[in-house]
Amino acid sequence: MKKNFPILVSLVLLTACSAAPADSVSATPVPTETPASTVEPTSEPTATPSPTPAPTMAVYDEVPFDDWRDGAGCTMPDYTFSAPHKPQPQQGERAAWPTDGVTLCYNAKTLEEAAEIFHTTVENLKELNPDWQDKYSRAIGCYWALKVQADPYTLPMNNVVTATVNAPWVESYYDRTEVCDVPASLDKQARAALASAYYFQYHWWGMHAGFVPYEKLDEPVGFFNYRAADGAFYTKFSEFDSFLHTVYSDAWVDDMLSMDPALFAEGENDTILTLDGDRGSNIAYCGHLFTEPELQPDGSLAFWQLSLTCESDDFKGWAGEETIVPDTATVTTVRLVPTENGWRVDALELPN
């Protein structure tokens, strides 16, 4: 499968700067109400987020999982969920969670943004990051891996549920299934929506971009040279659009489809125009953890996804026999918003 440079640029722009909770949400918020939990309590993150504004969104009643899936208006994947359990490193026995804390980092559009989120000052961030000017990438408008607190960050070990998402009609065995962890304290419908987002982003809007298999167009349509063919996740744009709006917020879908270039578009006769591209992954990635989802004053749920990597100069990859212990946690925010038809994902970046 060939690489597509515009797609690679788009993917970098999408994943480079972790979006802190938009002005209405904080990263590790102080809740006004806590959803029902099946997990053991853990210590709160050391870094305290910014306060949230007054409520702006209605809070709806919980939507049963079956009602959410059956009301999607398209063929939806199958879902299975494990019992709650402690998170495990991505690399199995080759990696171990650190016990002495890690360096907490954040990718920020501005120093002011990071200072506000982590309750510090721009001057303090510059002291913590003597190379702060070198951390800025003009190509993507983002500061990479800013250290945001001096003290080691103690990792939360909140329970997760392993969700398996399976679309049996997908041709590729690799693309047919995704197994991912989601916070155990989410209700079943919220777990399914979040797992669906991981599934979609890992296979068609993250590690790979665009649907396969595809057919080549007789004539290009803008950036598009292909249309989704039988065996792809979806071949009809109307069904694809229904899936997106069943999983994501309207704002998220609008942003994705209005990118320049977008990865998907509606073609003639309800077809799906698609691009084709891939990106690599971080070899130092060891796994990820979550802080506890907290209900916000605006009705949303927000929590941190902590991507753990080994940034030590001694790290030589996974070919040896020694146990790898990650030393860095990079924060991104996960946010779900309530609707009359259940929770929708409004912010999510792949951990790797």
mmCIF file with all atom_site columns, C-alpha atoms in Angstrom, residues 25-232:
data_model
loop_
_atom_site.group_PDB
_atom_site.id
_atom_site.type_symbol
_atom_site.label_atom_id
_atom_site.label_alt_id
_atom_site.label_comp_id
_atom_site.label_asym_id
_atom_site.label_entity_id
_atom_site.label_seq_id
_atom_site.pdbx_PDB_ins_code
_atom_site.Cartn_x
_atom_site.Cartn_y
_atom_site.Cartn_z
_atom_site.occupancy
_atom_site.B_iso_or_equiv
_atom_site.pdbx_formal_charge
_atom_site.auth_seq_id
_atom_site.auth_comp_id
_atom_site.auth_asym_id
_atom_site.auth_atom_id
_atom_site.pdbx_PDB_model_num
ATOM 1   C CA . VAL A 1 25  ? -13.739 20.892  30.129  1.00 0.00 ? 25  VAL A CA 1
ATOM 2   C CA . SER A 1 26  ? -10.661 20.329  32.279  1.00 0.00 ? 26  SER A CA 1
ATOM 3   C CA . ALA A 1 27  ? -8.169  17.501  31.932  1.00 0.00 ? 27  ALA A CA 1
ATOM 4   C CA . THR A 1 28  ? -8.506  15.870  35.340  1.00 0.00 ? 28  THR A CA 1
ATOM 5   C CA . PRO A 1 29  ? -11.542 17.716  36.653  1.00 0.00 ? 29  PRO A CA 1
ATOM 6   C CA . VAL A 1 30  ? -13.119 18.010  40.037  1.00 0.00 ? 30  VAL A CA 1
ATOM 7   C CA . PRO A 1 31  ? -16.509 16.357  39.570  1.00 0.00 ? 31  PRO A CA 1
ATOM 8   C CA . THR A 1 32  ? -19.902 17.690  40.554  1.00 0.00 ? 32  THR A CA 1
ATOM 9   C CA . GLU A 1 33  ? -21.262 14.151  40.299  1.00 0.00 ? 33  GLU A CA 1
ATOM 10  C CA . THR A 1 34  ? -19.419 10.881  39.891  1.00 0.00 ? 34  THR A CA 1
ATOM 11  C CA . PRO A 1 35  ? -20.764 8.169   37.572  1.00 0.00 ? 35  PRO A CA 1
ATOM 12  C CA . ALA A 1 36  ? -21.341 4.714   38.974  1.00 0.00 ? 36  ALA A CA 1
ATOM 13  C CA . SER A 1 37  ? -17.968 3.070   39.399  1.00 0.00 ? 37  SER A CA 1
ATOM 14  C CA . THR A 1 38  ? -16.751 -0.493  39.439  1.00 0.00 ? 38  THR A CA 1
ATOM 15  C CA . VAL A 1 39  ? -13.131 0.382   40.060  1.00 0.00 ? 39  VAL A CA 1
ATOM 16  C CA . GLU A 1 40  ? -10.946 0.736   43.080  1.00 0.00 ? 40  GLU A CA 1
ATOM 17  C CA . PRO A 1 41  ? -10.053 4.328   43.972  1.00 0.00 ? 41  PRO A CA 1
ATOM 18  C CA . THR A 1 42  ? -6.602  5.555   43.090  1.00 0.00 ? 42  THR A CA 1
ATOM 19  C CA . SER A 1 43  ? -4.654  8.670   43.917  1.00 0.00 ? 43  SER A CA 1
ATOM 20  C CA . GLU A 1 44  ? -5.465  11.773  41.919  1.00 0.00 ? 44  GLU A CA 1
ATOM 21  C CA . PRO A 1 45  ? -2.951  13.158  39.409  1.00 0.00 ? 45  PRO A CA 1
ATOM 22  C CA . THR A 1 46  ? -0.394  15.504  40.867  1.00 0.00 ? 46  THR A CA 1
ATOM 23  C CA . ALA A 1 47  ? -1.106  18.183  38.292  1.00 0.00 ? 47  ALA A CA 1
ATOM 24  C CA . THR A 1 48  ? -4.446  19.916  38.935  1.00 0.00 ? 48  THR A CA 1
ATOM 25  C CA . PRO A 1 49  ? -6.387  21.142  35.905  1.00 0.00 ? 49  PRO A CA 1
ATOM 26  C CA . SER A 1 50  ? -8.090  24.440  35.287  1.00 0.00 ? 50  SER A CA 1
ATOM 27  C CA . PRO A 1 51  ? -11.584 25.088  36.656  1.00 0.00 ? 51  PRO A CA 1
ATOM 28  C CA . THR A 1 52  ? -14.595 24.557  34.413  1.00 0.00 ? 52  THR A CA 1
ATOM 29  C CA . PRO A 1 53  ? -17.292 27.104  33.549  1.00 0.00 ? 53  PRO A CA 1
ATOM 30  C CA . ALA A 1 54  ? -20.981 26.980  34.330  1.00 0.00 ? 54  ALA A CA 1
ATOM 31  C CA . PRO A 1 55  ? -23.033 24.190  32.765  1.00 0.00 ? 55  PRO A CA 1
ATOM 32  C CA . THR A 1 56  ? -23.879 24.608  29.088  1.00 0.00 ? 56  THR A CA 1
ATOM 33  C CA . MET A 1 57  ? -25.117 21.128  28.172  1.00 0.00 ? 57  MET A CA 1
ATOM 34  C CA . ALA A 1 58  ? -28.093 19.086  29.290  1.00 0.00 ? 58  ALA A CA 1
ATOM 35  C CA . VAL A 1 59  ? -27.496 15.763  31.023  1.00 0.00 ? 59  VAL A CA 1
ATOM 36  C CA . TYR A 1 60  ? -29.592 12.963  29.535  1.00 0.00 ? 60  TYR A CA 1
ATOM 37  C CA . ASP A 1 61  ? -30.691 9.640   30.937  1.00 0.00 ? 61  ASP A CA 1
ATOM 38  C CA . GLU A 1 62  ? -28.475 6.633   30.346  1.00 0.00 ? 62  GLU A CA 1
ATOM 39  C CA . VAL A 1 63  ? -29.103 4.936   26.996  1.00 0.00 ? 63  VAL A CA 1
ATOM 40  C CA . PRO A 1 64  ? -29.014 1.110   27.029  1.00 0.00 ? 64  PRO A CA 1
ATOM 41  C CA . PHE A 1 65  ? -26.281 -0.447  24.903  1.00 0.00 ? 65  PHE A CA 1
ATOM 42  C CA . ASP A 1 66  ? -28.716 -2.435  22.752  1.00 0.00 ? 66  ASP A CA 1
ATOM 43  C CA . ASP A 1 67  ? -30.817 0.662   22.023  1.00 0.00 ? 67  ASP A CA 1
ATOM 44  C CA . TRP A 1 68  ? -27.694 2.562   20.998  1.00 0.00 ? 68  TRP A CA 1
ATOM 45  C CA . ARG A 1 69  ? -26.429 -0.187  18.694  1.00 0.00 ? 69  ARG A CA 1
ATOM 46  C CA . ASP A 1 70  ? -29.813 -1.064  17.193  1.00 0.00 ? 70  ASP A CA 1
ATOM 47  C CA . GLY A 1 71  ? -30.660 2.584   16.566  1.00 0.00 ? 71  GLY A CA 1
ATOM 48  C CA . ALA A 1 72  ? -27.489 3.371   14.640  1.00 0.00 ? 72  ALA A CA 1
ATOM 49  C CA . GLY A 1 73  ? -29.096 3.340   11.187  1.00 0.00 ? 73  GLY A CA 1
ATOM 50  C CA . CYS A 1 74  ? -26.262 1.208   9.775   1.00 0.00 ? 74  CYS A CA 1
ATOM 51  C CA . THR A 1 75  ? -24.614 -2.161  10.262  1.00 0.00 ? 75  THR A CA 1
ATOM 52  C CA . MET A 1 76  ? -22.601 -1.883  13.468  1.00 0.00 ? 76  MET A CA 1
ATOM 53  C CA . PRO A 1 77  ? -19.730 -4.084  14.705  1.00 0.00 ? 77  PRO A CA 1
ATOM 54  C CA . ASP A 1 78  ? -20.137 -6.772  17.337  1.00 0.00 ? 78  ASP A CA 1
ATOM 55  C CA . TYR A 1 79  ? -18.875 -6.020  20.853  1.00 0.00 ? 79  TYR A CA 1
ATOM 56  C CA . THR A 1 80  ? -17.642 -8.139  23.746  1.00 0.00 ? 80  THR A CA 1
ATOM 57  C CA . PHE A 1 81  ? -16.311 -6.891  27.079  1.00 0.00 ? 81  PHE A CA 1
ATOM 58  C CA . SER A 1 82  ? -14.124 -8.539  29.692  1.00 0.00 ? 82  SER A CA 1
ATOM 59  C CA . ALA A 1 83  ? -14.554 -8.264  33.433  1.00 0.00 ? 83  ALA A CA 1
ATOM 60  C CA . PRO A 1 84  ? -12.877 -5.236  35.060  1.00 0.00 ? 84  PRO A CA 1
ATOM 61  C CA . HIS A 1 85  ? -9.168  -5.748  35.687  1.00 0.00 ? 85  HIS A CA 1
ATOM 62  C CA . LYS A 1 86  ? -5.950  -3.844  36.261  1.00 0.00 ? 86  LYS A CA 1
ATOM 63  C CA . PRO A 1 87  ? -4.280  -2.476  33.101  1.00 0.00 ? 87  PRO A CA 1
ATOM 64  C CA . GLN A 1 88  ? -1.371  -4.433  31.679  1.00 0.00 ? 88  GLN A CA 1
ATOM 65  C CA . PRO A 1 89  ? 1.632   -3.104  29.719  1.00 0.00 ? 89  PRO A CA 1
ATOM 66  C CA . GLN A 1 90  ? 1.288   -3.272  25.943  1.00 0.00 ? 90  GLN A CA 1
ATOM 67  C CA . GLN A 1 91  ? 4.436   -5.359  25.617  1.00 0.00 ? 91  GLN A CA 1
ATOM 68  C CA . GLY A 1 92  ? 3.314   -8.051  28.078  1.00 0.00 ? 92  GLY A CA 1
ATOM 69  C CA . GLU A 1 93  ? 6.144   -9.587  30.084  1.00 0.00 ? 93  GLU A CA 1
ATOM 70  C CA . ARG A 1 94  ? 8.746   -7.418  28.367  1.00 0.00 ? 94  ARG A CA 1
ATOM 71  C CA . ALA A 1 95  ? 7.520   -4.227  30.074  1.00 0.00 ? 95  ALA A CA 1
ATOM 72  C CA . ALA A 1 96  ? 6.641   -3.342  33.673  1.00 0.00 ? 96  ALA A CA 1
ATOM 73  C CA . TRP A 1 97  ? 4.790   -0.373  35.105  1.00 0.00 ? 97  TRP A CA 1
ATOM 74  C CA . PRO A 1 98  ? 7.077   1.984   37.055  1.00 0.00 ? 98  PRO A CA 1
ATOM 75  C CA . THR A 1 99  ? 6.601   2.257   40.803  1.00 0.00 ? 99  THR A CA 1
ATOM 76  C CA . ASP A 1 100 ? 8.612   5.421   41.461  1.00 0.00 ? 100 ASP A CA 1
ATOM 77  C CA . GLY A 1 101 ? 6.730   7.834   39.228  1.00 0.00 ? 101 GLY A CA 1
ATOM 78  C CA . VAL A 1 102 ? 7.405   9.165   35.739  1.00 0.00 ? 102 VAL A CA 1
ATOM 79  C CA . THR A 1 103 ? 8.019   12.449  33.959  1.00 0.00 ? 103 THR A CA 1
ATOM 80  C CA . LEU A 1 104 ? 4.681   14.021  33.042  1.00 0.00 ? 104 LEU A CA 1
ATOM 81  C CA . CYS A 1 105 ? 4.644   15.639  29.585  1.00 0.00 ? 105 CYS A CA 1
ATOM 82  C CA . TYR A 1 106 ? 2.180   17.455  27.377  1.00 0.00 ? 106 TYR A CA 1
ATOM 83  C CA . ASN A 1 107 ? 2.114   18.561  23.740  1.00 0.00 ? 107 ASN A CA 1
ATOM 84  C CA . ALA A 1 108 ? 0.807   22.126  23.658  1.00 0.00 ? 108 ALA A CA 1
ATOM 85  C CA . LYS A 1 109 ? -0.067  24.684  21.026  1.00 0.00 ? 109 LYS A CA 1
ATOM 86  C CA . THR A 1 110 ? 1.223   27.433  23.318  1.00 0.00 ? 110 THR A CA 1
ATOM 87  C CA . LEU A 1 111 ? 3.126   27.668  26.576  1.00 0.00 ? 111 LEU A CA 1
ATOM 88  C CA . GLU A 1 112 ? 0.219   29.648  27.979  1.00 0.00 ? 112 GLU A CA 1
ATOM 89  C CA . GLU A 1 113 ? -2.130  26.742  27.255  1.00 0.00 ? 113 GLU A CA 1
ATOM 90  C CA . ALA A 1 114 ? 0.076   24.284  29.134  1.00 0.00 ? 114 ALA A CA 1
ATOM 91  C CA . ALA A 1 115 ? 0.567   26.694  32.032  1.00 0.00 ? 115 ALA A CA 1
ATOM 92  C CA . GLU A 1 116 ? -3.180  27.148  32.471  1.00 0.00 ? 116 GLU A CA 1
ATOM 93  C CA . ILE A 1 117 ? -3.978  23.434  32.346  1.00 0.00 ? 117 ILE A CA 1
ATOM 94  C CA . PHE A 1 118 ? -1.295  22.401  34.821  1.00 0.00 ? 118 PHE A CA 1
ATOM 95  C CA . HIS A 1 119 ? -1.657  25.394  37.163  1.00 0.00 ? 119 HIS A CA 1
ATOM 96  C CA . THR A 1 120 ? 1.824   26.736  36.669  1.00 0.00 ? 120 THR A CA 1
ATOM 97  C CA . THR A 1 121 ? 3.443   29.687  34.902  1.00 0.00 ? 121 THR A CA 1
ATOM 98  C CA . VAL A 1 122 ? 5.118   30.116  31.544  1.00 0.00 ? 122 VAL A CA 1
ATOM 99  C CA . GLU A 1 123 ? 8.322   31.019  33.377  1.00 0.00 ? 123 GLU A CA 1
ATOM 100 C CA . ASN A 1 124 ? 8.216   27.773  35.334  1.00 0.00 ? 124 ASN A CA 1
ATOM 101 C CA . LEU A 1 125 ? 7.645   25.775  32.147  1.00 0.00 ? 125 LEU A CA 1
ATOM 102 C CA . LYS A 1 126 ? 10.702  27.404  30.606  1.00 0.00 ? 126 LYS A CA 1
ATOM 103 C CA . GLU A 1 127 ? 12.749  26.440  33.669  1.00 0.00 ? 127 GLU A CA 1
ATOM 104 C CA . LEU A 1 128 ? 11.500  22.851  33.450  1.00 0.00 ? 128 LEU A CA 1
ATOM 105 C CA . ASN A 1 129 ? 12.267  22.804  29.711  1.00 0.00 ? 129 ASN A CA 1
ATOM 106 C CA . PRO A 1 130 ? 15.552  24.665  29.071  1.00 0.00 ? 130 PRO A CA 1
ATOM 107 C CA . ASP A 1 131 ? 15.267  23.562  25.439  1.00 0.00 ? 131 ASP A CA 1
ATOM 108 C CA . TRP A 1 132 ? 11.675  24.829  25.113  1.00 0.00 ? 132 TRP A CA 1
ATOM 109 C CA . GLN A 1 133 ? 12.457  26.782  21.933  1.00 0.00 ? 133 GLN A CA 1
ATOM 110 C CA . ASP A 1 134 ? 13.819  23.638  20.265  1.00 0.00 ? 134 ASP A CA 1
ATOM 111 C CA . LYS A 1 135 ? 10.652  21.760  21.237  1.00 0.00 ? 135 LYS A CA 1
ATOM 112 C CA . TYR A 1 136 ? 8.511   23.938  18.989  1.00 0.00 ? 136 TYR A CA 1
ATOM 113 C CA . SER A 1 137 ? 7.678   22.660  15.510  1.00 0.00 ? 137 SER A CA 1
ATOM 114 C CA . ARG A 1 138 ? 6.659   25.386  13.081  1.00 0.00 ? 138 ARG A CA 1
ATOM 115 C CA . ALA A 1 139 ? 5.353   22.787  10.645  1.00 0.00 ? 139 ALA A CA 1
ATOM 116 C CA . ILE A 1 140 ? 2.582   21.736  13.009  1.00 0.00 ? 140 ILE A CA 1
ATOM 117 C CA . GLY A 1 141 ? 2.434   24.698  15.388  1.00 0.00 ? 141 GLY A CA 1
ATOM 118 C CA . CYS A 1 142 ? 3.067   22.671  18.528  1.00 0.00 ? 142 CYS A CA 1
ATOM 119 C CA . TYR A 1 143 ? 5.465   22.280  21.445  1.00 0.00 ? 143 TYR A CA 1
ATOM 120 C CA . TRP A 1 144 ? 6.516   18.640  21.737  1.00 0.00 ? 144 TRP A CA 1
ATOM 121 C CA . ALA A 1 145 ? 6.813   16.787  25.054  1.00 0.00 ? 145 ALA A CA 1
ATOM 122 C CA . LEU A 1 146 ? 6.852   19.725  27.430  1.00 0.00 ? 146 LEU A CA 1
ATOM 123 C CA . LYS A 1 147 ? 7.682   18.646  30.970  1.00 0.00 ? 147 LYS A CA 1
ATOM 124 C CA . VAL A 1 148 ? 4.867   20.110  33.038  1.00 0.00 ? 148 VAL A CA 1
ATOM 125 C CA . GLN A 1 149 ? 5.814   19.407  36.666  1.00 0.00 ? 149 GLN A CA 1
ATOM 126 C CA . ALA A 1 150 ? 9.071   18.978  38.547  1.00 0.00 ? 150 ALA A CA 1
ATOM 127 C CA . ASP A 1 151 ? 7.990   16.107  40.804  1.00 0.00 ? 151 ASP A CA 1
ATOM 128 C CA . PRO A 1 152 ? 7.597   12.563  39.480  1.00 0.00 ? 152 PRO A CA 1
ATOM 129 C CA . TYR A 1 153 ? 4.013   11.743  38.534  1.00 0.00 ? 153 TYR A CA 1
ATOM 130 C CA . THR A 1 154 ? 2.446   8.741   40.269  1.00 0.00 ? 154 THR A CA 1
ATOM 131 C CA . LEU A 1 155 ? 0.568   6.628   37.756  1.00 0.00 ? 155 LEU A CA 1
ATOM 132 C CA . PRO A 1 156 ? -3.078  5.755   38.451  1.00 0.00 ? 156 PRO A CA 1
ATOM 133 C CA . MET A 1 157 ? -3.908  2.053   38.247  1.00 0.00 ? 157 MET A CA 1
ATOM 134 C CA . ASN A 1 158 ? -7.652  2.323   37.723  1.00 0.00 ? 158 ASN A CA 1
ATOM 135 C CA . ASN A 1 159 ? -9.507  -0.729  36.482  1.00 0.00 ? 159 ASN A CA 1
ATOM 136 C CA . VAL A 1 160 ? -10.145 -1.139  32.771  1.00 0.00 ? 160 VAL A CA 1
ATOM 137 C CA . VAL A 1 161 ? -12.349 -3.356  30.638  1.00 0.00 ? 161 VAL A CA 1
ATOM 138 C CA . THR A 1 162 ? -10.937 -4.977  27.508  1.00 0.00 ? 162 THR A CA 1
ATOM 139 C CA . ALA A 1 163 ? -13.343 -4.379  24.629  1.00 0.00 ? 163 ALA A CA 1
ATOM 140 C CA . THR A 1 164 ? -13.255 -6.432  21.442  1.00 0.00 ? 164 THR A CA 1
ATOM 141 C CA . VAL A 1 165 ? -14.806 -4.779  18.394  1.00 0.00 ? 165 VAL A CA 1
ATOM 142 C CA . ASN A 1 166 ? -15.420 -7.061  15.410  1.00 0.00 ? 166 ASN A CA 1
ATOM 143 C CA . ALA A 1 167 ? -16.840 -6.180  11.978  1.00 0.00 ? 167 ALA A CA 1
ATOM 144 C CA . PRO A 1 168 ? -17.207 -9.631  10.355  1.00 0.00 ? 168 PRO A CA 1
ATOM 145 C CA . TRP A 1 169 ? -17.940 -8.239  6.902   1.00 0.00 ? 169 TRP A CA 1
ATOM 146 C CA . VAL A 1 170 ? -14.531 -6.539  6.598   1.00 0.00 ? 170 VAL A CA 1
ATOM 147 C CA . GLU A 1 171 ? -12.286 -8.359  4.116   1.00 0.00 ? 171 GLU A CA 1
ATOM 148 C CA . SER A 1 172 ? -8.922  -7.860  5.820   1.00 0.00 ? 172 SER A CA 1
ATOM 149 C CA . TYR A 1 173 ? -8.366  -10.030 8.895   1.00 0.00 ? 173 TYR A CA 1
ATOM 150 C CA . TYR A 1 174 ? -6.179  -7.289  10.375  1.00 0.00 ? 174 TYR A CA 1
ATOM 151 C CA . ASP A 1 175 ? -8.894  -4.649  9.935   1.00 0.00 ? 175 ASP A CA 1
ATOM 152 C CA . ARG A 1 176 ? -11.750 -6.858  11.071  1.00 0.00 ? 176 ARG A CA 1
ATOM 153 C CA . THR A 1 177 ? -11.075 -6.691  14.808  1.00 0.00 ? 177 THR A CA 1
ATOM 154 C CA . GLU A 1 178 ? -9.671  -4.299  17.388  1.00 0.00 ? 178 GLU A CA 1
ATOM 155 C CA . VAL A 1 179 ? -8.973  -5.138  21.038  1.00 0.00 ? 179 VAL A CA 1
ATOM 156 C CA . CYS A 1 180 ? -8.567  -2.157  23.340  1.00 0.00 ? 180 CYS A CA 1
ATOM 157 C CA . ASP A 1 181 ? -8.914  -1.146  26.972  1.00 0.00 ? 181 ASP A CA 1
ATOM 158 C CA . VAL A 1 182 ? -11.448 1.433   28.154  1.00 0.00 ? 182 VAL A CA 1
ATOM 159 C CA . PRO A 1 183 ? -12.139 2.711   31.685  1.00 0.00 ? 183 PRO A CA 1
ATOM 160 C CA . ALA A 1 184 ? -14.220 0.212   33.654  1.00 0.00 ? 184 ALA A CA 1
ATOM 161 C CA . SER A 1 185 ? -16.317 2.929   35.313  1.00 0.00 ? 185 SER A CA 1
ATOM 162 C CA . LEU A 1 186 ? -17.938 3.925   31.994  1.00 0.00 ? 186 LEU A CA 1
ATOM 163 C CA . ASP A 1 187 ? -21.356 2.422   31.335  1.00 0.00 ? 187 ASP A CA 1
ATOM 164 C CA . LYS A 1 188 ? -21.631 -0.215  28.607  1.00 0.00 ? 188 LYS A CA 1
ATOM 165 C CA . GLN A 1 189 ? -22.817 2.177   25.900  1.00 0.00 ? 189 GLN A CA 1
ATOM 166 C CA . ALA A 1 190 ? -20.013 4.647   26.627  1.00 0.00 ? 190 ALA A CA 1
ATOM 167 C CA . ARG A 1 191 ? -17.495 1.787   26.589  1.00 0.00 ? 191 ARG A CA 1
ATOM 168 C CA . ALA A 1 192 ? -18.780 0.687   23.180  1.00 0.00 ? 192 ALA A CA 1
ATOM 169 C CA . ALA A 1 193 ? -18.646 4.201   21.725  1.00 0.00 ? 193 ALA A CA 1
ATOM 170 C CA . LEU A 1 194 ? -15.072 4.713   22.948  1.00 0.00 ? 194 LEU A CA 1
ATOM 171 C CA . ALA A 1 195 ? -13.971 1.266   21.743  1.00 0.00 ? 195 ALA A CA 1
ATOM 172 C CA . SER A 1 196 ? -15.551 2.022   18.339  1.00 0.00 ? 196 SER A CA 1
ATOM 173 C CA . ALA A 1 197 ? -13.545 5.231   18.133  1.00 0.00 ? 197 ALA A CA 1
ATOM 174 C CA . TYR A 1 198 ? -10.301 3.395   18.900  1.00 0.00 ? 198 TYR A CA 1
ATOM 175 C CA . TYR A 1 199 ? -11.235 0.820   16.250  1.00 0.00 ? 199 TYR A CA 1
ATOM 176 C CA . PHE A 1 200 ? -11.968 3.415   13.574  1.00 0.00 ? 200 PHE A CA 1
ATOM 177 C CA . GLN A 1 201 ? -8.931  5.563   14.336  1.00 0.00 ? 201 GLN A CA 1
ATOM 178 C CA . TYR A 1 202 ? -6.419  2.735   14.550  1.00 0.00 ? 202 TYR A CA 1
ATOM 179 C CA . HIS A 1 203 ? -7.464  1.189   11.250  1.00 0.00 ? 203 HIS A CA 1
ATOM 180 C CA . TRP A 1 204 ? -8.689  4.027   9.006   1.00 0.00 ? 204 TRP A CA 1
ATOM 181 C CA . TRP A 1 205 ? -7.919  7.388   10.565  1.00 0.00 ? 205 TRP A CA 1
ATOM 182 C CA . GLY A 1 206 ? -4.635  6.916   12.388  1.00 0.00 ? 206 GLY A CA 1
ATOM 183 C CA . MET A 1 207 ? -2.086  4.189   11.763  1.00 0.00 ? 207 MET A CA 1
ATOM 184 C CA . HIS A 1 208 ? -3.642  3.773   8.315   1.00 0.00 ? 208 HIS A CA 1
ATOM 185 C CA . ALA A 1 209 ? -5.699  6.457   6.585   1.00 0.00 ? 209 ALA A CA 1
ATOM 186 C CA . GLY A 1 210 ? -8.515  5.553   4.220   1.00 0.00 ? 210 GLY A CA 1
ATOM 187 C CA . PHE A 1 211 ? -10.619 2.482   3.477   1.00 0.00 ? 211 PHE A CA 1
ATOM 188 C CA . VAL A 1 212 ? -9.334  -0.699  1.843   1.00 0.00 ? 212 VAL A CA 1
ATOM 189 C CA . PRO A 1 213 ? -10.009 -2.408  -0.416  1.00 0.00 ? 213 PRO A CA 1
ATOM 190 C CA . TYR A 1 214 ? -10.683 0.378   -2.902  1.00 0.00 ? 214 TYR A CA 1
ATOM 191 C CA . GLU A 1 215 ? -11.228 0.925   -6.606  1.00 0.00 ? 215 GLU A CA 1
ATOM 192 C CA . LYS A 1 216 ? -9.323  3.477   -8.642  1.00 0.00 ? 216 LYS A CA 1
ATOM 193 C CA . LEU A 1 217 ? -11.460 6.318   -9.997  1.00 0.00 ? 217 LEU A CA 1
ATOM 194 C CA . ASP A 1 218 ? -11.553 6.923   -13.732 1.00 0.00 ? 218 ASP A CA 1
ATOM 195 C CA . GLU A 1 219 ? -10.814 10.585  -13.021 1.00 0.00 ? 219 GLU A CA 1
ATOM 196 C CA . PRO A 1 220 ? -9.499  12.052  -9.736  1.00 0.00 ? 220 PRO A CA 1
ATOM 197 C CA . VAL A 1 221 ? -11.945 14.067  -7.642  1.00 0.00 ? 221 VAL A CA 1
ATOM 198 C CA . GLY A 1 222 ? -9.834  16.721  -5.958  1.00 0.00 ? 222 GLY A CA 1
ATOM 199 C CA . PHE A 1 223 ? -7.292  14.834  -3.839  1.00 0.00 ? 223 PHE A CA 1
ATOM 200 C CA . PHE A 1 224 ? -9.235  11.590  -4.187  1.00 0.00 ? 224 PHE A CA 1
ATOM 201 C CA . ASN A 1 225 ? -8.138  8.795   -6.523  1.00 0.00 ? 225 ASN A CA 1
ATOM 202 C CA . TYR A 1 226 ? -10.136 5.927   -4.990  1.00 0.00 ? 226 TYR A CA 1
ATOM 203 C CA . ARG A 1 227 ? -13.571 4.796   -3.819  1.00 0.00 ? 227 ARG A CA 1
ATOM 204 C CA . ALA A 1 228 ? -14.217 2.203   -1.101  1.00 0.00 ? 228 ALA A CA 1
ATOM 205 C CA . ALA A 1 229 ? -14.933 -1.232  -2.578  1.00 0.00 ? 229 ALA A CA 1
ATOM 206 C CA . ASP A 1 230 ? -16.660 -4.389  -1.332  1.00 0.00 ? 230 ASP A CA 1
ATOM 207 C CA . GLY A 1 231 ? -14.870 -5.688  1.734   1.00 0.00 ? 231 GLY A CA 1
ATOM 208 C CA . ALA A 1 232 ? -14.204 -2.208  3.158   1.00 0.00 ? 232 ALA A CA 1
#
